[in-house]
PDB file of C-alpha atoms in Angstrom:
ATOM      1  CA  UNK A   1      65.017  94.876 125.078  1.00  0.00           C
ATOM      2  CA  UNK A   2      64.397  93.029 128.385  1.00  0.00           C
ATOM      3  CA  UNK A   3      61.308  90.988 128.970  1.00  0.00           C
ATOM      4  CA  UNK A   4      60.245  88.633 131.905  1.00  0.00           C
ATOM      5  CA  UNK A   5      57.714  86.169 131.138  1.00  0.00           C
ATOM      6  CA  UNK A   6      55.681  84.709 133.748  1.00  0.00           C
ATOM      7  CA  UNK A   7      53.060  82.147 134.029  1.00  0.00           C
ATOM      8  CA  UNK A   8      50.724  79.635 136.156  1.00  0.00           C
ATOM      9  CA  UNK A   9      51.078  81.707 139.354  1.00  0.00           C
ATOM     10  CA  UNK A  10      48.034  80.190 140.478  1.00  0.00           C
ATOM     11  CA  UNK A  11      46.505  81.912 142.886  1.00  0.00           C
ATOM     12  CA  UNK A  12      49.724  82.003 144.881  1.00  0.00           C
ATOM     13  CA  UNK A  13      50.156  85.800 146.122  1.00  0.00           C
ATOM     14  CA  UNK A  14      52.971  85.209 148.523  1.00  0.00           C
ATOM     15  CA  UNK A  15      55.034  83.198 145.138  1.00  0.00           C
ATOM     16  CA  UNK A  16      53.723  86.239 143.126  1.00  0.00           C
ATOM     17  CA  UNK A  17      54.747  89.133 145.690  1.00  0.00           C
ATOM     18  CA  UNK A  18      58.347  87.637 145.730  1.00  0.00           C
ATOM     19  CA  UNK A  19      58.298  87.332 142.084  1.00  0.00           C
ATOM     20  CA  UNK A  20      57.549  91.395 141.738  1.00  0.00           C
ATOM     21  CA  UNK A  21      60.241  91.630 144.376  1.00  0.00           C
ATOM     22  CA  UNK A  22      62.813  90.363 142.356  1.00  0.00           C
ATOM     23  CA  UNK A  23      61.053  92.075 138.781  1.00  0.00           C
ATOM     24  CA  UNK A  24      62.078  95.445 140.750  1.00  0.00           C
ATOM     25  CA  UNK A  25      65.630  94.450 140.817  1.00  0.00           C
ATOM     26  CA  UNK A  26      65.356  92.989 137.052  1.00  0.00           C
ATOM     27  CA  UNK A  27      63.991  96.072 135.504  1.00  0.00           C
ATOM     28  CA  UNK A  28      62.404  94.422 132.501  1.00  0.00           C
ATOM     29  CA  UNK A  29      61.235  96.903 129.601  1.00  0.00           C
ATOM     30  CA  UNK A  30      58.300  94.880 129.552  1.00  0.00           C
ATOM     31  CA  UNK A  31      56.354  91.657 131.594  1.00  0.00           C
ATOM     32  CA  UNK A  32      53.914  89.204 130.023  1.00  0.00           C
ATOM     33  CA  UNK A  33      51.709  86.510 131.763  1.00  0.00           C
ATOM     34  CA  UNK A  34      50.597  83.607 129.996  1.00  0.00           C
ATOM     35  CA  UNK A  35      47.362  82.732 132.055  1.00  0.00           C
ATOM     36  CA  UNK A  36      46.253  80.605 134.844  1.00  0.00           C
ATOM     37  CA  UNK A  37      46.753  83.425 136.750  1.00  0.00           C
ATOM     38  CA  UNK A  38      43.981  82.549 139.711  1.00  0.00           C
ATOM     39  CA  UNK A  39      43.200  79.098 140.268  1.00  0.00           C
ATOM     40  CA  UNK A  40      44.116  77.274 143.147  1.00  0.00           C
ATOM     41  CA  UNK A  41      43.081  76.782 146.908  1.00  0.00           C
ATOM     42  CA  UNK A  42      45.308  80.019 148.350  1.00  0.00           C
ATOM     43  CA  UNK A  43      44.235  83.692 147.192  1.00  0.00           C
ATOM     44  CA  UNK A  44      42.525  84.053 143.804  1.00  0.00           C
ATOM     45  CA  UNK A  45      40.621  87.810 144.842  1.00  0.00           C
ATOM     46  CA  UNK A  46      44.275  89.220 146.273  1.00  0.00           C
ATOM     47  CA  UNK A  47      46.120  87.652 142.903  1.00  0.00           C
ATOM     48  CA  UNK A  48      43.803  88.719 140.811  1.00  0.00           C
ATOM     49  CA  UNK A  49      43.694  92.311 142.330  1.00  0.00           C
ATOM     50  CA  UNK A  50      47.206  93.050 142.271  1.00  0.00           C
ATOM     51  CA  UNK A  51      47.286  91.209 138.501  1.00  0.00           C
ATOM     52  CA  UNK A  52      44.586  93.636 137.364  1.00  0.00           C
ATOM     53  CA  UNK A  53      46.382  96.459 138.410  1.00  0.00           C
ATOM     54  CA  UNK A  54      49.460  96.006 137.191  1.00  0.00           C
ATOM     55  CA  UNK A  55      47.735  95.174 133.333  1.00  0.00           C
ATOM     56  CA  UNK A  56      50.388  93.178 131.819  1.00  0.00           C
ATOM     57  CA  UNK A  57      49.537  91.704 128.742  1.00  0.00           C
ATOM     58  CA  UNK A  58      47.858  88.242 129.932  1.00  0.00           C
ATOM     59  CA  UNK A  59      46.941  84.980 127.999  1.00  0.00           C
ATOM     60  CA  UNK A  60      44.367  83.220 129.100  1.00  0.00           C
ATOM     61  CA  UNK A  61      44.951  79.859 130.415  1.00  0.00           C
ATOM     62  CA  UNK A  62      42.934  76.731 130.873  1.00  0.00           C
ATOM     63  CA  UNK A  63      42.203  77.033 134.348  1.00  0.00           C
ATOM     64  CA  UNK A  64      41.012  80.776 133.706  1.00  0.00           C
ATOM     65  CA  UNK A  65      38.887  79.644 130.888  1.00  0.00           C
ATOM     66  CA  UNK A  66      36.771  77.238 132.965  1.00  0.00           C
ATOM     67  CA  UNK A  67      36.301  79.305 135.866  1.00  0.00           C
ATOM     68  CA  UNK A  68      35.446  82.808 133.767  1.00  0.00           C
ATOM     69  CA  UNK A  69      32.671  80.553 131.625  1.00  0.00           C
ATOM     70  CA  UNK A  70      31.426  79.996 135.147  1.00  0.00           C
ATOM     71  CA  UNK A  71      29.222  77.329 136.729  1.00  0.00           C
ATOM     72  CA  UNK A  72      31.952  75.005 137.343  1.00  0.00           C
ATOM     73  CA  UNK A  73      31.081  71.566 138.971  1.00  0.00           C
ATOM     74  CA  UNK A  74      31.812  70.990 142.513  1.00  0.00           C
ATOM     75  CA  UNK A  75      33.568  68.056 141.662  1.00  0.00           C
ATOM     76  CA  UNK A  76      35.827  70.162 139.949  1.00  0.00           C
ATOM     77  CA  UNK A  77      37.802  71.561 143.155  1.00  0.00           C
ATOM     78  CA  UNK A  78      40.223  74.338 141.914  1.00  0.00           C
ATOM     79  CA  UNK A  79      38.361  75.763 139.923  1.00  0.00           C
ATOM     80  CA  UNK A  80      35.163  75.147 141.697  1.00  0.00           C
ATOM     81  CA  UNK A  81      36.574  77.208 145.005  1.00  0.00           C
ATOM     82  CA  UNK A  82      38.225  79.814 142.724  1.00  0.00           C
ATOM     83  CA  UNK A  83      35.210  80.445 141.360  1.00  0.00           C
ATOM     84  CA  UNK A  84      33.680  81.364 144.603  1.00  0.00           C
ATOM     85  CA  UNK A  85      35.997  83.378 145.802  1.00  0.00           C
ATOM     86  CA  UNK A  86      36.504  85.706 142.843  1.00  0.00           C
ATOM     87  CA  UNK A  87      34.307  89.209 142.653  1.00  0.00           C
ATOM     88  CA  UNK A  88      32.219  90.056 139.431  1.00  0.00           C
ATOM     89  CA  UNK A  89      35.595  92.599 138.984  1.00  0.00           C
ATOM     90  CA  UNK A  90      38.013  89.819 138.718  1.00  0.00           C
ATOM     91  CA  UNK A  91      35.425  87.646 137.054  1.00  0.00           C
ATOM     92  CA  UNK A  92      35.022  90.147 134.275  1.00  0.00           C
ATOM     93  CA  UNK A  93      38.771  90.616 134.103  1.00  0.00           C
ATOM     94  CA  UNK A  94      38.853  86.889 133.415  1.00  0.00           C
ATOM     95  CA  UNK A  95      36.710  86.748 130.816  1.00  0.00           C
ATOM     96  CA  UNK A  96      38.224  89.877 129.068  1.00  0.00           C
ATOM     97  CA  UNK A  97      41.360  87.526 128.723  1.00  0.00           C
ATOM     98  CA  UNK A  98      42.786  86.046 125.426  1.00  0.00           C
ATOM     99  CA  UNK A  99      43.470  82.542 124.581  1.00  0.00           C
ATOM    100  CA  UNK A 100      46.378  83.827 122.482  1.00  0.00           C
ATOM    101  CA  UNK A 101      48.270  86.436 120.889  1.00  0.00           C
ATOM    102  CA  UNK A 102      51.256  88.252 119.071  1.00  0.00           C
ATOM    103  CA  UNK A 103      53.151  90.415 121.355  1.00  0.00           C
ATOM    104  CA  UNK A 104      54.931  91.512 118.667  1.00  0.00           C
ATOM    105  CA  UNK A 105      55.775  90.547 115.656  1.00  0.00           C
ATOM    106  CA  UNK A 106      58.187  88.044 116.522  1.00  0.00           C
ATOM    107  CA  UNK A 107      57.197  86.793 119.803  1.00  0.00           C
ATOM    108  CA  UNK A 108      53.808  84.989 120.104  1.00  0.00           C
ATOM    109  CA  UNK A 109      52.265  84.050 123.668  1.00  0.00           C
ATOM    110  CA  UNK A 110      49.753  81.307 124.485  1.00  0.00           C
ATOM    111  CA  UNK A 111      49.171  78.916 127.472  1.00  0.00           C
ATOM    112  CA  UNK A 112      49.354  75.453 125.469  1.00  0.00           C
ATOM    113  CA  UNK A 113      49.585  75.283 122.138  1.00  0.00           C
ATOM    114  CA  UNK A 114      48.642  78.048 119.788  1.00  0.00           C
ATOM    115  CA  UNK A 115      45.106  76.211 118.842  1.00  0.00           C
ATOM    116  CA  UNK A 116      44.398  74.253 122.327  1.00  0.00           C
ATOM    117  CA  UNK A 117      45.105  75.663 125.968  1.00  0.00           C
ATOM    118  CA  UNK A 118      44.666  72.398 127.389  1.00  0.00           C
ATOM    119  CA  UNK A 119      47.746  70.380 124.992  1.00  0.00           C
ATOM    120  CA  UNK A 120      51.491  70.843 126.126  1.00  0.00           C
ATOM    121  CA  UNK A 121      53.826  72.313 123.641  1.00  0.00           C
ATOM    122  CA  UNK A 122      57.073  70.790 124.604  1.00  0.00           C
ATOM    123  CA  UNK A 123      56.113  67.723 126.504  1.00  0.00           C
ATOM    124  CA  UNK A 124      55.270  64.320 125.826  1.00  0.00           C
ATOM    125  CA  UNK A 125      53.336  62.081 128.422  1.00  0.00           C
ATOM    126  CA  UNK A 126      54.991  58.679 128.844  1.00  0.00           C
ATOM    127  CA  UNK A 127      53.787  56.228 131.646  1.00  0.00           C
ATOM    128  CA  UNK A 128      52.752  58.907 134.116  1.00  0.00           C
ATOM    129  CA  UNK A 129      55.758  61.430 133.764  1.00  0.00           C
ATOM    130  CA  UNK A 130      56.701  63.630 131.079  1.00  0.00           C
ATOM    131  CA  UNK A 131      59.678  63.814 128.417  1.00  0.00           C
ATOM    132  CA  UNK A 132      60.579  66.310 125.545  1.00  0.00           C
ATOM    133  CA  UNK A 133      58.431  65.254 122.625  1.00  0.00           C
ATOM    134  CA  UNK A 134      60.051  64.723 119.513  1.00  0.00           C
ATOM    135  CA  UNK A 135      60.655  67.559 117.375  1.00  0.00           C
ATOM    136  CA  UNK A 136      58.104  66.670 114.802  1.00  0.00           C
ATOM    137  CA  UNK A 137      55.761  66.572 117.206  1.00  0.00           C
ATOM    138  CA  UNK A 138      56.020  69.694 118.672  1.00  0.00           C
ATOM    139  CA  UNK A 139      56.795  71.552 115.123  1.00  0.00           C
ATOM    140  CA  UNK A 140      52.652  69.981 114.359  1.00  0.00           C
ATOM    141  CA  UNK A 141      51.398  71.302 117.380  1.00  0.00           C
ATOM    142  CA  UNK A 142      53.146  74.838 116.876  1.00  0.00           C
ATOM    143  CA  UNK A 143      50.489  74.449 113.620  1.00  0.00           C
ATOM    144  CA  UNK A 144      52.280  76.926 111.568  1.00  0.00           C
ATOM    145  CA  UNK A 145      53.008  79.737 113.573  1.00  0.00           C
ATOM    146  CA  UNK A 146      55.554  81.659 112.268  1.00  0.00           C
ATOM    147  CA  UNK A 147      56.962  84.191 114.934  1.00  0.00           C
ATOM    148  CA  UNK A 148      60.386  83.408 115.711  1.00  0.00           C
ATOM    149  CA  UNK A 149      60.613  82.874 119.532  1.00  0.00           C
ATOM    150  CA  UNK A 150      57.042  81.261 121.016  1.00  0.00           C
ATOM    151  CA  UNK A 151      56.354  81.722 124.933  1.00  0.00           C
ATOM    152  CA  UNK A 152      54.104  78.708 126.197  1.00  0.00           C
ATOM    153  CA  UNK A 153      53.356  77.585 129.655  1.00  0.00           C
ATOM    154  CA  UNK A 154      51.070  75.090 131.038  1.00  0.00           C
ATOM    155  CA  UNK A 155      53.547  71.842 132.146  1.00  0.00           C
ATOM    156  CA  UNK A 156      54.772  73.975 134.873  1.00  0.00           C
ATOM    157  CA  UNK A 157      58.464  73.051 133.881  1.00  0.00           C
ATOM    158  CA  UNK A 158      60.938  76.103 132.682  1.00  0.00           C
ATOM    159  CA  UNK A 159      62.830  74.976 129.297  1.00  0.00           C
ATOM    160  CA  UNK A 160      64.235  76.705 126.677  1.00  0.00           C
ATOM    161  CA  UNK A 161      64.358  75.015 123.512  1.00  0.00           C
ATOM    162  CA  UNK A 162      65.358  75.608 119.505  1.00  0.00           C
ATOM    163  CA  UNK A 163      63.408  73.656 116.630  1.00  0.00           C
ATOM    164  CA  UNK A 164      66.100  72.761 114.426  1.00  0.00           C
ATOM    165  CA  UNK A 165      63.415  72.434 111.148  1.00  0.00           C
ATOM    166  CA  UNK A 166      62.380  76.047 111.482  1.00  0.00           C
ATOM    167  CA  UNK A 167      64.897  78.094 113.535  1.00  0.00           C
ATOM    168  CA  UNK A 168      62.436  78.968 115.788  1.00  0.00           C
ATOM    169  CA  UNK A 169      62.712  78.717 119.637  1.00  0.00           C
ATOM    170  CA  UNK A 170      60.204  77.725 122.180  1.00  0.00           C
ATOM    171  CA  UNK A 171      60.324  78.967 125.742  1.00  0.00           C
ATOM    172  CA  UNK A 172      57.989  77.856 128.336  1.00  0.00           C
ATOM    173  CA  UNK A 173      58.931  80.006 131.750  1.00  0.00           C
ATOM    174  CA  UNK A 174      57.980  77.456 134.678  1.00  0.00           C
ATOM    175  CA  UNK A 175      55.192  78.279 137.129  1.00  0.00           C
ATOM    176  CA  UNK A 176      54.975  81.430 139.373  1.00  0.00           C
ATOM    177  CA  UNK A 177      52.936  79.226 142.420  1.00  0.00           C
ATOM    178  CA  UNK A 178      53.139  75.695 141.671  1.00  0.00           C
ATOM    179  CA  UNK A 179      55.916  73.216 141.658  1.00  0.00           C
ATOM    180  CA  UNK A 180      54.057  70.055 141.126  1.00  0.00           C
ATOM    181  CA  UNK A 181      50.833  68.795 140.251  1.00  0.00           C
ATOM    182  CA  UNK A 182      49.269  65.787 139.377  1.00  0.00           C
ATOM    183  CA  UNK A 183      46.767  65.589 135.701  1.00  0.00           C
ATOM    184  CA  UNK A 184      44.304  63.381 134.289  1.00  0.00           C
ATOM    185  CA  UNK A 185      44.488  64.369 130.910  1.00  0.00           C
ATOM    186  CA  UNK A 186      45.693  63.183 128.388  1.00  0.00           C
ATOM    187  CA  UNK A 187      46.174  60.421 130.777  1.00  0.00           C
ATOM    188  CA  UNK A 188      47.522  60.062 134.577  1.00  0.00           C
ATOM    189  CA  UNK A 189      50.895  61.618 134.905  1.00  0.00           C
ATOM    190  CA  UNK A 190      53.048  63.716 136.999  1.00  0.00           C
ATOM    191  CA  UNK A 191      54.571  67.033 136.969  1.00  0.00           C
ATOM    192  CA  UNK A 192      57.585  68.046 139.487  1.00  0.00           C
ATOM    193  CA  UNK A 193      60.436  70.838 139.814  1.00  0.00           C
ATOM    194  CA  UNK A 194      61.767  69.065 142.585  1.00  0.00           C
ATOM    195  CA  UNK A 195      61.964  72.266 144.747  1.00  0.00           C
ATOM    196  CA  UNK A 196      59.338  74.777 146.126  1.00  0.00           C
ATOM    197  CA  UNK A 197      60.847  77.979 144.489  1.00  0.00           C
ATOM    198  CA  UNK A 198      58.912  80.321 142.308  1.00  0.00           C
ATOM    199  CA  UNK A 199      59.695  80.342 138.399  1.00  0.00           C
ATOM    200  CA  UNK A 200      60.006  82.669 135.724  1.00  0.00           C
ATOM    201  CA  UNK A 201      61.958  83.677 132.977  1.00  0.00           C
ATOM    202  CA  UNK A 202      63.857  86.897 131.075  1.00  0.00           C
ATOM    203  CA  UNK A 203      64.607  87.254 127.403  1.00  0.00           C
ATOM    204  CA  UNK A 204      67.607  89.707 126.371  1.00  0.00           C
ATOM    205  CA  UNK A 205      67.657  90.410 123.143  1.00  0.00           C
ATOM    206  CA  UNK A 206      70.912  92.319 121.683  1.00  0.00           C
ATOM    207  CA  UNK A 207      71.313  93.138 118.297  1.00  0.00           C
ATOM    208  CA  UNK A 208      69.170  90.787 116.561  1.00  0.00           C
ATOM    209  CA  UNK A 209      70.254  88.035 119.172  1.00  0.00           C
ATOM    210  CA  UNK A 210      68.172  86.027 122.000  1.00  0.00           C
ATOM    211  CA  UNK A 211      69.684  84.996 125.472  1.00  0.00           C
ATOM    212  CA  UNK A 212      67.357  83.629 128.703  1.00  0.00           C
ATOM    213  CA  UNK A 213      67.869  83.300 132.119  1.00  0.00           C
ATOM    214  CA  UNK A 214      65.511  81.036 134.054  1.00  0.00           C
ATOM    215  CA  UNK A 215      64.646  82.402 137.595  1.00  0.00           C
ATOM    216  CA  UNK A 216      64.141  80.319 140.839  1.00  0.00           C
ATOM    217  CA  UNK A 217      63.026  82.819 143.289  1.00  0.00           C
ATOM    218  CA  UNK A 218      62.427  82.108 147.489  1.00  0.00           C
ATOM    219  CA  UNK A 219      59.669  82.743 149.167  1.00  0.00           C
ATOM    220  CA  UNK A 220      57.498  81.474 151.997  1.00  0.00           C
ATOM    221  CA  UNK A 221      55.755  78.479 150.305  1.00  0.00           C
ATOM    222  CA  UNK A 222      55.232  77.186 153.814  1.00  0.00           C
ATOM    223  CA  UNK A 223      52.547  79.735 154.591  1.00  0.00           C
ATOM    224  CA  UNK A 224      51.455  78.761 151.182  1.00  0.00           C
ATOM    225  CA  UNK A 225      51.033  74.944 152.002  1.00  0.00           C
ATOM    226  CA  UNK A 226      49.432  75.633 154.965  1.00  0.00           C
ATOM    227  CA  UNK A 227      46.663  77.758 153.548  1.00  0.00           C
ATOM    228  CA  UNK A 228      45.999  74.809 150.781  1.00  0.00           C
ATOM    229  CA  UNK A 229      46.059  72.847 154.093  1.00  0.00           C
ATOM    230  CA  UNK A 230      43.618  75.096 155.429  1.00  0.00           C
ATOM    231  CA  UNK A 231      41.517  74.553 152.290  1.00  0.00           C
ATOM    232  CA  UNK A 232      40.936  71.263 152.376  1.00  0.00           C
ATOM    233  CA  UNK A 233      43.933  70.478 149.818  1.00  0.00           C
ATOM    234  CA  UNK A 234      46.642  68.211 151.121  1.00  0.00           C
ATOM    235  CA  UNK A 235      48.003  67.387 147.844  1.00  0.00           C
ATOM    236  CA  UNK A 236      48.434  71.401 147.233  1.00  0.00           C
ATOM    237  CA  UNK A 237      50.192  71.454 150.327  1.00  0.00           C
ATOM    238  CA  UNK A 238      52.726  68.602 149.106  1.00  0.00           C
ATOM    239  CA  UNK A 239      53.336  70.042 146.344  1.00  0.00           C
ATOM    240  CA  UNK A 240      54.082  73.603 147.674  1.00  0.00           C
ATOM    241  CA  UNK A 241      56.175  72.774 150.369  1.00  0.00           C
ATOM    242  CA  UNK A 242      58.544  70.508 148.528  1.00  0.00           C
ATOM    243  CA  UNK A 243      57.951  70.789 144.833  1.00  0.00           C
ATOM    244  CA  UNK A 244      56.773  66.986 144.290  1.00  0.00           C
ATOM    245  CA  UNK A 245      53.936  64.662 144.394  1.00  0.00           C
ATOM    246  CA  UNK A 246      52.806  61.872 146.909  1.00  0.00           C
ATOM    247  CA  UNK A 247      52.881  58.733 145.607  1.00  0.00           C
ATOM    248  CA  UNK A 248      49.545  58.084 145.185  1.00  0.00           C
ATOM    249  CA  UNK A 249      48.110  61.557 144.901  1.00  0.00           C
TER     250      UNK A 249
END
């Protein structure tokens, strides 16, 4: 059994495109998404048209949470312009979505953490960047969950990890259309690949056994930097082209 899991594209239809390009090659028995599919100052209608055709099973992210509830606050710009730019068809789709789920018995999918898609599973901020929390930590925050291998997204950063107190691992795939980013919450910090490439991941599993490959896939993020250009979104643009922040932004 083959399965790519993919995540936080975005928006990002030209990272996304590439992504399926490489999928064809992969031949996965099966593909999972685990949500903020849309968001971002590129193409949320053409992502979320090609997404809702293909119906993978999707998680619903943060991003997609705020935006399908609507209304959102100009101030808030991602999710603000995403908003408008969506149809009623992708809106729906959105709101169909989610938060997360069992894929099968022993592989459980969410965005964050299994209670909150707005916590990261596997990271710890410390004084604006990010380290692997201690394993205590993340063992509270997988709150119980028992399925053996947990898929979780969010930080943008592929890792593969194994909780020695209960066996279990923790995979989080990397981001489909975003390389860095910069968060408030829970308070100012960084996140950065150091390159512009697309991310996702494939499980194997043989015989009762798990192996992953993490995938860094080319495409033209320039076009992509120069639409969140366009947008009104320098710091997008930074981060697309070259997979890290500004200092400063």
């Amino acid at each position: 059994m083959r399965i790519a899991v993919i995540s936080d594209i975005h928006g990002n239809v030209k990272a996304l495109e590439a992504v399926l390009d490489d999928l064809a090659h992969q031949a996965p028995d099966a593909i999972v998404n685990l949500g903020d599919c849309v968001s971002g100052p590129l193409w949320p209608e053409e992502t979320a048209v090609i997404l809702r055709g293909l119906g993978w099973p999707t998680v619903r992210g943060n991003h997609d949470r705020v935006v399908a509830a609507g209304n959102v606050p100009t101030n808030n710009r991602t999710d603000s312009f995403t908003e408008t730019a969506l149809s009623s068809e992708s809106l729906g789709w959105l709101r169909s979505l989610k938060p997360a789920f069992h894929f099968s018995y022993q592989i459980f999918l969410c965005h964050g953490t299994p209670r909150n898609d707005d916590e990261y599973l596997i990271e710890k901020v410390d004084r604006g960047s990010t380290r692997v929390a201690p394993e205590a930590d993340i063992v509270r925050r997988v709150d119980g969950e028992k399925a053996r291998l947990i898929c979780c997204a969010h930080s943008h950063l592929p890792r593969v990890l194994r909780l020695e107190a209960t066996g279990q691992i923790v995979l989080n795939p990397g981001s489909v259309g975003l390389q860095a980013y910069s968060d408030e919450t829970p308070t100012p910090h960084v996140m950065e690949n150091q390159s512009p490439h697309a991310r996702y991941a494939m499980i194997e599993e043989t015989e009762g056994t798990w192996s992953f490959s993490l995938r860094a896939i080319d495409y033209d993020w320039q076009s992509a930097a120069h639409t969140a250009a366009a947008n009104g979104r320098p710091d997008w643009a930074q981060a697309l082209a070259t997979g890290h922040m500004q200092v400063g932004s």
